[in-house]
């Protein structure tokens, strides 16, 4: 099993930390992982993305140009990465701020209104975990126990009190997915 | 099994330095390697092991602090990125001349000049051919993973003391910034003063009455004396060539073609191998781990069994010169490179193999 994922959105949406929590959970589940962020001028332009690979085998290139899954949180990233999802792959996007929704018919597409929901329940800080929950519902690569450990390892000790909120958000995300295109 | 962590390459270098028993880190911040000193400062190694971490006023100051520390037998290191490493070249040459051990880490960014902060491999010549003046060579290690970033700190210190020469880790911004699973080696205690004196009888550790002065210098105004210094250095480099060549081969057993690549490029080529083999192209990878000494003989042997070699580098063609010197002059050797901070994708490497080697 090798899962190649691109997570992309605005800086500040928790793109890099979502990737880190997923990767650390993978380490806790004894998988090989890599986490390759965009850095430098790309980030300073307001968008952030990270390539996360989780595998049972030694990982070859940490840098890719096609992905099994895209987790997309803004229009620029959708424009950039929709075409890079492998045929038969998965695209999850938050429709908040999306004016041109995805158009492909050869990949599975789900929307998840995580930003709206996080605002409603007053947990905007864990918006990214709602999205992660949606992904894990469709691709349960890591089990909840190892996600808990991943959260403990990724978050500084002063934020450990927020772990229950993070886990609640992951569970909530699992209920919020709306299928847009589902291949047979 | 050692402790498992998810770490950036830069963080792994810093943690490995503490665990390797390093006595002092002296550096000056520059992207994309500032996490090394940030991590060290946050970890407070002076509390963990007594290791000194100091932000110098410049890269030039850092390398001269290394000269002083190494002269007393201390295990010292610095890190920087390309423009900063250029500033250190005078000091590196002096340390090679004075036979002082140290560890240098270059998290390479695109050049020339201030260039860019994105990853590059364009400092190969500088590291391998000597960026400073005079006939000297360093041991140059090229990690291709965060695990190797950790392990090569320990290895680099070992080799630099074994041969009394600067050891150099040539990495890049991507390996510095990316996170992977790392198994950390168990901490090695810093040497006591007595252990240091035993290991480094050449070091300026204070003169006892029954011993001559120890003089550490790279200066000998008598040309005959300076020639003797050079002969000694060359003899040492020859022993390094005999004993310290390291490389890895991947899927070479049935290969008709090989990629030769180091560091990040070697990782990309591994993906390219998977893609090419799905198309029926039998290609493998030869990855030099020591860029100096270069694995000339094993590459030469392997080249006899293949139809063509594509050298993949994030530069305009530097290691390819050493590849050509390793193989028969009839062997087909081509280069594929991207520059200035652009990272080649696995598919474009396959396309280059098809165009330049198989079809060309």
Coordinates of C-alpha atoms in Angstrom, one line a residue:
Chain A
X1 CA 0.0 0.0 0.0
X2 CA 1.3 3.4 -0.9
X3 CA -0.9 6.5 -0.7
X4 CA 0.3 9.7 -2.3
X5 CA -1.6 12.8 -1.0
X6 CA -1.4 16.5 -1.8
X7 CA -3.0 18.9 0.8
X8 CA -3.3 22.5 -0.4
X9 CA -4.9 25.7 0.7
X10 CA -4.3 29.1 2.2
X11 CA -1.5 29.7 4.7
X12 CA -3.1 29.6 8.2
X13 CA -5.7 27.0 7.3
X14 CA -3.6 24.3 9.0
X15 CA -2.6 22.6 5.8
X16 CA 0.9 21.8 7.0
X17 CA -0.2 20.7 10.4
X18 CA -2.9 18.4 9.0
X19 CA -0.2 16.7 6.9
X20 CA 2.0 16.5 9.9
X21 CA -0.6 14.9 12.1
X22 CA -1.5 12.4 9.4
X23 CA 2.2 11.6 8.8
X24 CA 3.0 11.2 12.5
X25 CA -0.1 8.9 12.9
X26 CA 1.4 6.9 10.1
X27 CA 4.7 6.6 12.0
X28 CA 2.8 5.4 15.0
X29 CA 1.2 2.8 12.8
X30 CA 4.7 1.6 11.8
X31 CA 4.3 2.9 8.2
X32 CA 7.0 4.7 6.1
X33 CA 6.1 8.4 5.7
X34 CA 7.3 11.5 4.1
X35 CA 6.0 15.1 4.5
X36 CA 7.3 17.6 1.9
X37 CA 6.1 21.1 2.3
X38 CA 6.2 24.0 -0.1
X39 CA 8.4 26.6 1.4
X40 CA 9.7 30.0 0.6
X41 CA 8.3 32.3 -2.1
X42 CA 5.4 29.9 -2.8
X43 CA 4.2 30.1 0.8
X44 CA 4.7 33.9 1.0
X45 CA 2.3 34.2 -2.0
X46 CA -0.4 33.0 0.4
X47 CA -0.8 29.4 -0.6
X48 CA 0.6 26.5 1.3
X49 CA 0.8 22.9 0.2
X50 CA 2.3 19.7 1.5
X51 CA 2.9 16.3 -0.1
X52 CA 2.3 13.4 2.3
X53 CA 3.2 9.8 1.4
X54 CA 2.2 6.9 3.6
X55 CA 3.5 3.5 2.5
X56 CA 4.2 0.0 3.7
X57 CA 7.5 0.2 1.7
X58 CA 10.5 2.4 1.5
X59 CA 9.3 5.7 -0.1
X60 CA 11.0 6.7 -3.3
X61 CA 10.5 10.3 -4.4
X62 CA 9.1 12.7 -1.7
X63 CA 8.2 15.0 -4.6
X64 CA 5.5 14.0 -7.1
X65 CA 3.5 15.4 -9.9
X66 CA 0.5 13.1 -9.6
X67 CA -1.4 12.0 -6.6
X68 CA -3.8 9.4 -5.3
X69 CA -5.7 12.0 -3.2
X70 CA -6.0 15.7 -3.3
X71 CA -7.3 17.6 -0.2
X72 CA -8.1 21.0 -1.5
X73 CA -9.1 24.1 0.6
X74 CA -9.1 27.0 -1.8
X75 CA -9.7 27.9 -5.4
X76 CA -6.1 28.5 -6.4
X77 CA -5.2 25.1 -5.2
X78 CA -8.1 23.5 -6.9
X79 CA -7.1 25.2 -10.2
X80 CA -3.5 23.9 -9.7
X81 CA -4.0 20.4 -8.4
X82 CA -7.3 19.1 -9.8
X83 CA -5.5 18.0 -13.0
X84 CA -2.8 16.2 -11.0
X85 CA -5.1 13.6 -9.4
X86 CA -4.5 10.1 -10.9
X87 CA -7.5 8.7 -12.9
X88 CA -9.6 6.8 -10.4
X89 CA -8.2 8.9 -7.5
X90 CA -9.9 11.0 -4.9
X91 CA -10.5 14.7 -4.6
X92 CA -11.9 16.2 -1.4
X93 CA -12.6 19.9 -1.3
X94 CA -14.2 22.5 1.0
X95 CA -16.7 24.4 -1.1
X96 CA -16.2 27.6 1.0
X97 CA -14.9 30.2 -1.4
X98 CA -15.0 27.9 -4.4
X99 CA -16.5 29.6 -7.4
X100 CA -15.4 27.1 -10.0
X101 CA -16.0 23.6 -8.6
X102 CA -14.1 20.6 -10.0
X103 CA -15.1 19.3 -13.3
X104 CA -13.4 15.9 -13.7
X105 CA -15.5 12.8 -14.2
X106 CA -12.7 10.2 -14.0
X107 CA -12.0 10.7 -10.3
X108 CA -14.0 10.4 -7.1
X109 CA -15.0 13.8 -5.8
X110 CA -16.5 14.7 -2.4
X111 CA -17.2 18.1 -0.9
X112 CA -16.9 18.7 2.9
X113 CA -18.3 22.0 4.3
X114 CA -15.7 22.0 7.1
X115 CA -15.2 25.8 7.3
X116 CA -18.9 26.5 7.7
X117 CA -19.4 23.7 10.3
X118 CA -16.3 24.7 12.3
X119 CA -17.7 28.2 12.5
X120 CA -21.1 27.0 13.6
X121 CA -19.9 24.9 16.4
X122 CA -17.3 27.5 17.5
X123 CA -14.3 25.2 16.8
X124 CA -12.7 27.1 13.9
X125 CA -9.2 26.1 15.2
X126 CA -9.8 22.5 14.4
X127 CA -11.3 23.1 10.9
X128 CA -8.4 21.1 9.4
X129 CA -9.2 18.1 11.5
X130 CA -12.8 18.1 10.2
X131 CA -11.3 17.8 6.7
X132 CA -8.9 15.1 7.8
X133 CA -11.9 13.2 9.3
X134 CA -13.6 13.2 5.9
X135 CA -10.4 11.8 4.3
X136 CA -10.0 9.1 6.9
X137 CA -13.7 8.0 6.4
X138 CA -12.9 7.3 2.8
X139 CA -9.4 6.1 3.3
X140 CA -8.9 4.7 6.8
X141 CA -5.1 4.5 6.5
X142 CA -4.5 5.0 10.2
X143 CA -6.6 3.9 13.1
X144 CA -8.0 6.3 15.8
X145 CA -5.6 5.0 18.4
X146 CA -2.6 6.0 16.3
X147 CA -4.2 9.3 15.3
X148 CA -4.4 10.0 19.1
X149 CA -0.7 9.2 19.4
X150 CA 0.0 11.3 16.3
X151 CA -1.8 14.3 17.8
X152 CA 0.2 13.9 21.0
X153 CA 3.4 13.8 19.1
X154 CA 2.6 16.7 16.7
X155 CA 1.1 19.2 19.1
X156 CA 3.2 20.9 21.7
X157 CA 2.4 19.9 25.2
X158 CA 0.6 23.3 25.9
X159 CA -1.9 22.3 23.3
X160 CA -2.6 18.8 24.5
X161 CA -5.8 20.0 26.2
X162 CA -7.1 20.5 22.7
X163 CA -6.7 16.9 21.6
X164 CA -10.3 15.9 22.5
X165 CA -11.6 18.8 20.3
X166 CA -9.4 17.6 17.5
X167 CA -10.7 14.1 17.8
X168 CA -14.3 15.3 18.0
X169 CA -13.6 17.3 14.8
X170 CA -12.3 14.2 13.1
X171 CA -15.4 12.2 14.0
X172 CA -17.6 15.1 12.8
X173 CA -15.8 15.2 9.5
X174 CA -16.7 11.6 8.8
X175 CA -20.4 12.7 8.8
X176 CA -20.1 15.7 6.6
X177 CA -18.9 14.3 3.3
X178 CA -21.2 15.0 0.3
X179 CA -20.5 12.8 -2.7
X180 CA -20.1 14.8 -6.0
X181 CA -18.7 12.2 -8.3
X182 CA -18.5 8.5 -7.3
X183 CA -17.0 6.1 -9.7
X184 CA -18.3 2.5 -9.8
Chain B
X1 CA 15.6 -0.3 18.2
X2 CA 16.4 3.4 18.7
X3 CA 13.8 6.1 19.3
X4 CA 11.5 6.8 16.4
X5 CA 10.6 10.4 15.5
X6 CA 9.1 12.3 12.6
X7 CA 11.6 15.0 11.9
X8 CA 12.8 17.5 9.3
X9 CA 16.2 16.8 7.8
X10 CA 17.5 20.0 9.5
X11 CA 16.2 18.9 12.9
X12 CA 17.7 15.5 12.5
X13 CA 21.1 17.0 11.8
X14 CA 20.8 19.1 15.0
X15 CA 19.6 16.2 17.2
X16 CA 22.3 13.9 15.8
X17 CA 25.0 16.5 16.6
X18 CA 23.9 16.5 20.3
X19 CA 23.7 12.7 20.3
X20 CA 27.1 12.2 18.5
X21 CA 28.8 14.0 21.4
X22 CA 29.5 17.2 19.5
X23 CA 31.3 19.8 21.7
X24 CA 30.3 22.9 19.8
X25 CA 28.1 24.3 17.0
X26 CA 29.0 27.7 15.6
X27 CA 26.7 29.1 12.8
X28 CA 24.9 32.0 11.3
X29 CA 21.3 31.7 10.1
X30 CA 20.3 31.3 6.4
X31 CA 17.3 29.8 4.7
X32 CA 16.8 26.8 4.1
X33 CA 18.8 25.5 7.1
X34 CA 18.0 27.9 10.0
X35 CA 16.1 25.1 11.8
X36 CA 19.4 23.5 12.6
X37 CA 20.4 26.3 15.0
X38 CA 16.8 27.0 16.0
X39 CA 16.5 23.3 17.1
X40 CA 19.8 23.4 18.9
X41 CA 19.0 26.6 20.8
X42 CA 15.6 25.2 21.8
X43 CA 17.1 22.0 23.0
X44 CA 19.6 23.8 25.2
X45 CA 22.3 21.1 24.7
X46 CA 24.5 22.9 27.2
X47 CA 22.1 21.5 29.7
X48 CA 21.8 18.1 28.1
X49 CA 25.5 17.4 27.4
X50 CA 27.5 20.6 27.9
X51 CA 27.6 21.2 24.1
X52 CA 28.1 24.9 23.2
X53 CA 25.8 26.5 20.6
X54 CA 26.8 29.9 19.5
X55 CA 25.4 32.3 16.9
X56 CA 28.5 33.9 15.4
X57 CA 28.5 37.3 13.8
X58 CA 29.1 35.9 10.3
X59 CA 29.9 32.7 8.5
X60 CA 33.5 33.8 8.3
X61 CA 33.6 34.0 12.1
X62 CA 31.9 30.6 12.4
X63 CA 34.5 28.8 10.4
X64 CA 37.3 30.4 12.3
X65 CA 35.7 29.4 15.6
X66 CA 35.7 25.9 14.2
X67 CA 39.5 26.3 13.5
X68 CA 40.1 27.3 17.1
X69 CA 37.9 24.6 18.6
X70 CA 39.2 21.8 16.3
X71 CA 42.8 22.9 17.2
X72 CA 42.1 21.9 20.8
X73 CA 40.7 18.6 19.6
X74 CA 37.1 19.5 20.2
X75 CA 34.3 18.0 18.0
X76 CA 33.0 21.1 16.3
X77 CA 30.6 21.8 13.5
X78 CA 28.8 24.4 11.5
X79 CA 26.0 24.5 8.9
X80 CA 24.9 26.9 6.3
X81 CA 23.5 27.2 2.9
X82 CA 25.3 28.0 -0.4
X83 CA 26.2 31.7 -0.1
X84 CA 27.2 31.1 3.5
X85 CA 29.4 28.1 2.6
X86 CA 31.1 30.3 0.0
X87 CA 32.1 32.7 2.7
X88 CA 33.7 29.9 4.7
X89 CA 36.0 28.6 1.9
X90 CA 39.2 30.3 3.1
X91 CA 38.7 28.7 6.6
X92 CA 37.9 25.3 5.1
X93 CA 41.2 25.3 3.1
X94 CA 43.1 26.4 6.3
X95 CA 41.5 23.5 8.2
X96 CA 42.4 21.0 5.5
X97 CA 45.9 22.4 5.4
X98 CA 46.3 22.3 9.2
X99 CA 44.7 18.8 9.3
X100 CA 41.9 19.7 11.6
X101 CA 38.7 17.6 11.9
X102 CA 35.3 19.3 11.7
X103 CA 31.8 18.7 10.3
X104 CA 30.4 21.1 7.8
X105 CA 26.8 20.9 6.5
X106 CA 25.6 22.6 3.3
X107 CA 21.8 22.6 2.8
X108 CA 22.2 23.8 -0.8
X109 CA 20.0 26.4 -2.4
X110 CA 19.9 27.6 -6.0
X111 CA 22.7 29.9 -7.1
X112 CA 24.8 31.5 -8.3
X113 CA 24.9 34.6 -6.1
X114 CA 22.1 35.0 -3.6
X115 CA 20.1 32.8 -6.1
X116 CA 17.0 31.4 -4.5
X117 CA 16.0 29.6 -1.3
X118 CA 14.7 26.6 -3.1
X119 CA 16.7 23.3 -3.3
X120 CA 19.6 22.7 -5.7
X121 CA 22.7 20.5 -6.1
X122 CA 24.8 23.2 -7.8
X123 CA 27.5 23.2 -5.1
X124 CA 28.8 19.8 -6.1
X125 CA 32.0 21.2 -7.6
X126 CA 32.6 23.5 -4.7
X127 CA 32.3 20.6 -2.2
X128 CA 34.1 17.9 -4.2
X129 CA 36.7 19.8 -6.1
X130 CA 37.6 22.1 -3.2
X131 CA 35.9 25.5 -3.1
X132 CA 38.9 26.9 -1.3
X133 CA 42.5 27.2 -2.6
X134 CA 45.2 24.5 -2.6
X135 CA 45.3 20.8 -3.2
X136 CA 42.9 19.5 -0.6
X137 CA 40.0 17.1 -0.5
X138 CA 37.3 16.7 2.1
X139 CA 35.2 13.6 2.8
X140 CA 31.8 14.6 1.2
X141 CA 28.7 12.6 2.2
X142 CA 25.4 13.0 0.3
X143 CA 22.4 12.0 2.3
X144 CA 19.2 11.0 0.4
X145 CA 16.8 10.8 3.4
X146 CA 16.2 12.3 6.8
X147 CA 17.5 9.1 8.3
X148 CA 20.8 9.6 6.5
X149 CA 20.9 13.3 7.6
X150 CA 21.0 11.9 11.1
X151 CA 23.4 9.0 10.6
X152 CA 25.9 11.0 8.5
X153 CA 26.4 13.5 11.3
X154 CA 27.8 10.6 13.4
X155 CA 29.7 9.1 10.4
X156 CA 31.0 12.5 9.4
X157 CA 32.5 13.2 12.8
X158 CA 34.0 9.7 12.9
X159 CA 35.7 10.0 9.5
X160 CA 36.9 13.6 10.1
X161 CA 38.7 12.5 13.3
X162 CA 40.0 9.3 11.6
X163 CA 41.6 11.2 8.8
X164 CA 42.0 14.6 10.5
X165 CA 40.3 16.4 7.6
X166 CA 37.0 18.3 7.3
X167 CA 34.0 16.2 6.6
X168 CA 31.2 17.7 4.6
X169 CA 27.5 16.8 4.3
X170 CA 26.2 18.0 0.9
X171 CA 22.4 18.1 1.2
X172 CA 19.7 20.4 -0.2
X173 CA 16.8 22.5 0.8
X174 CA 14.2 19.8 0.2
X175 CA 15.9 17.2 2.4
X176 CA 16.4 19.9 5.0
X177 CA 12.8 20.9 5.0
X178 CA 11.0 17.6 4.6
X179 CA 10.0 15.3 7.4
X180 CA 10.5 11.5 7.5
X181 CA 10.6 8.8 10.0
X182 CA 14.0 8.7 11.8
X183 CA 15.4 6.1 14.1
X184 CA 17.7 8.1 16.3
X185 CA 20.9 6.4 17.5
X186 CA 21.6 6.3 21.3
X187 CA 23.4 9.3 22.6
X188 CA 27.2 9.0 22.8
X189 CA 28.6 10.9 25.8
X190 CA 31.0 13.8 25.0
X191 CA 34.6 12.9 25.5
X192 CA 36.2 13.7 28.8
X193 CA 39.4 15.9 28.6
X194 CA 41.5 12.7 29.2
X195 CA 39.8 10.9 26.4
X196 CA 40.2 13.8 24.1
X197 CA 44.0 14.1 24.9
X198 CA 44.3 10.3 24.2
X199 CA 42.4 10.5 20.9
X200 CA 44.1 13.7 19.7
X201 CA 47.7 13.8 20.7
X202 CA 48.2 16.5 18.0
X203 CA 45.8 18.9 19.7
X204 CA 46.7 22.0 21.6
X205 CA 45.5 20.9 25.0
X206 CA 48.0 22.6 27.2
X207 CA 51.7 21.9 27.3
X208 CA 53.1 19.5 29.9
X209 CA 56.7 20.0 30.8
X210 CA 57.9 16.8 29.1
X211 CA 56.6 17.6 25.7
X212 CA 57.5 20.0 22.8
X213 CA 55.1 22.7 21.8
X214 CA 52.3 21.7 19.5
X215 CA 52.0 24.0 16.6
X216 CA 48.9 24.0 14.5
X217 CA 49.3 25.9 11.2
X218 CA 48.7 25.7 7.5
X219 CA 51.8 27.9 6.9
X220 CA 55.2 26.6 5.9
X221 CA 57.3 29.2 4.1
X222 CA 59.9 26.7 3.2
X223 CA 58.7 25.2 -0.1
X224 CA 60.4 21.8 0.6
X225 CA 58.5 21.7 3.9
X226 CA 55.2 22.7 2.2
X227 CA 55.8 20.0 -0.4
X228 CA 56.2 17.4 2.3
X229 CA 52.8 18.7 3.8
X230 CA 51.2 18.2 0.4
X231 CA 52.7 14.7 -0.1
X232 CA 51.3 13.7 3.4
X233 CA 47.9 15.1 2.5
X234 CA 47.9 13.2 -0.9
X235 CA 48.9 10.0 0.8
X236 CA 46.0 10.4 3.3
X237 CA 43.6 11.1 0.5
X238 CA 44.7 7.9 -1.3
X239 CA 43.9 5.9 1.9
X240 CA 40.5 7.6 2.0
X241 CA 39.9 6.5 -1.6
X242 CA 40.8 2.9 -0.7
X243 CA 38.8 2.6 2.4
X244 CA 35.9 5.0 2.5
X245 CA 34.0 4.8 -0.8
X246 CA 30.3 4.3 -0.2
X247 CA 27.5 3.8 -2.7
X248 CA 24.2 2.1 -3.1
X249 CA 22.7 0.2 -6.1
X250 CA 19.0 -0.2 -6.6
X251 CA 17.5 -2.6 -9.2
X252 CA 20.8 -2.9 -11.1
X253 CA 20.9 -6.7 -11.4
X254 CA 19.0 -6.9 -14.7
X255 CA 19.4 -3.2 -15.7
X256 CA 20.1 -2.3 -19.3
X257 CA 20.4 1.4 -18.3
X258 CA 21.3 3.1 -15.1
X259 CA 20.6 6.5 -13.5
X260 CA 23.5 7.9 -11.6
X261 CA 22.2 10.4 -9.0
X262 CA 22.9 11.6 -5.5
X263 CA 20.8 13.0 -2.7
X264 CA 17.3 14.2 -3.6
X265 CA 17.8 13.4 -7.3
X266 CA 18.5 9.7 -6.3
X267 CA 15.1 9.6 -4.6
X268 CA 13.4 11.0 -7.6
X269 CA 15.1 8.5 -9.8
X270 CA 13.8 5.7 -7.7
X271 CA 10.3 6.7 -8.6
X272 CA 11.4 7.1 -12.2
X273 CA 12.6 3.5 -12.1
X274 CA 9.1 2.3 -11.0
X275 CA 7.5 4.3 -13.8
X276 CA 10.1 3.2 -16.5
X277 CA 9.8 -0.5 -15.5
X278 CA 6.0 -0.3 -15.9
X279 CA 6.8 0.6 -19.5
X280 CA 9.2 -2.3 -19.8
X281 CA 12.4 -0.3 -19.6
X282 CA 15.0 -2.1 -17.4
X283 CA 16.7 0.7 -15.5
X284 CA 18.4 0.8 -12.2
X285 CA 20.1 3.4 -10.0
X286 CA 23.7 3.8 -8.9
X287 CA 23.8 6.3 -6.0
X288 CA 27.2 7.6 -4.8
X289 CA 27.0 8.2 -1.1
X290 CA 30.5 9.5 -0.8
X291 CA 30.9 12.1 -3.5
X292 CA 34.5 12.4 -2.3
X293 CA 36.1 9.9 -2.5
X294 CA 33.9 9.1 -5.6
X295 CA 33.0 5.5 -6.2
X296 CA 35.0 5.4 -9.4
X297 CA 35.8 1.7 -9.5
X298 CA 32.4 0.2 -8.7
X299 CA 30.7 2.6 -11.1
X300 CA 33.3 1.7 -13.8
X301 CA 32.6 -2.0 -13.3
X302 CA 28.8 -1.6 -13.4
X303 CA 29.0 0.6 -16.5
X304 CA 30.4 -2.3 -18.5
X305 CA 27.1 -4.2 -18.1
X306 CA 24.8 -1.4 -19.3
X307 CA 23.9 0.3 -22.6
X308 CA 23.7 3.8 -21.3
X309 CA 23.9 6.1 -18.3
X310 CA 21.8 9.1 -17.5
X311 CA 23.2 11.3 -14.8
X312 CA 20.4 13.2 -13.1
X313 CA 21.4 16.3 -11.0
X314 CA 19.7 19.5 -9.9
X315 CA 22.5 21.5 -11.7
X316 CA 23.8 22.0 -15.2
X317 CA 26.1 19.0 -15.2
X318 CA 28.7 18.7 -12.4
X319 CA 28.9 15.1 -11.1
X320 CA 28.7 13.9 -14.7
X321 CA 32.4 14.8 -15.1
X322 CA 33.3 12.3 -12.4
X323 CA 30.9 9.7 -14.0
X324 CA 32.7 10.2 -17.3
X325 CA 36.1 9.7 -15.7
X326 CA 34.8 6.4 -14.1
X327 CA 33.6 4.8 -17.3
X328 CA 35.1 3.7 -20.7
X329 CA 35.2 6.6 -23.2
X330 CA 32.9 4.7 -25.5
X331 CA 30.2 4.5 -22.9
X332 CA 27.1 6.5 -23.6
X333 CA 26.7 9.1 -20.7
X334 CA 24.2 11.9 -20.8
X335 CA 23.0 14.5 -18.3
X336 CA 19.5 15.7 -17.3
X337 CA 19.3 18.6 -15.0
X338 CA 17.0 21.3 -13.7
X339 CA 18.5 24.4 -12.1
X340 CA 17.8 27.4 -9.9
X341 CA 15.6 25.7 -7.3
X342 CA 13.5 23.7 -9.7
X343 CA 13.1 20.0 -8.8
X344 CA 12.8 17.5 -11.7
X345 CA 9.6 15.4 -11.6
X346 CA 9.9 11.6 -11.9
X347 CA 8.1 11.5 -15.3
X348 CA 10.4 14.1 -16.9
X349 CA 13.4 12.0 -15.8
X350 CA 11.8 9.0 -17.6
X351 CA 11.2 11.1 -20.7
X352 CA 14.8 12.3 -20.6
X353 CA 16.0 8.6 -20.4
X354 CA 13.9 7.7 -23.4
X355 CA 15.0 10.7 -25.5
X356 CA 18.7 11.0 -24.6
X357 CA 19.7 7.5 -23.9
X358 CA 17.3 4.9 -25.4
X359 CA 16.2 6.9 -28.4
X360 CA 19.3 9.1 -28.8

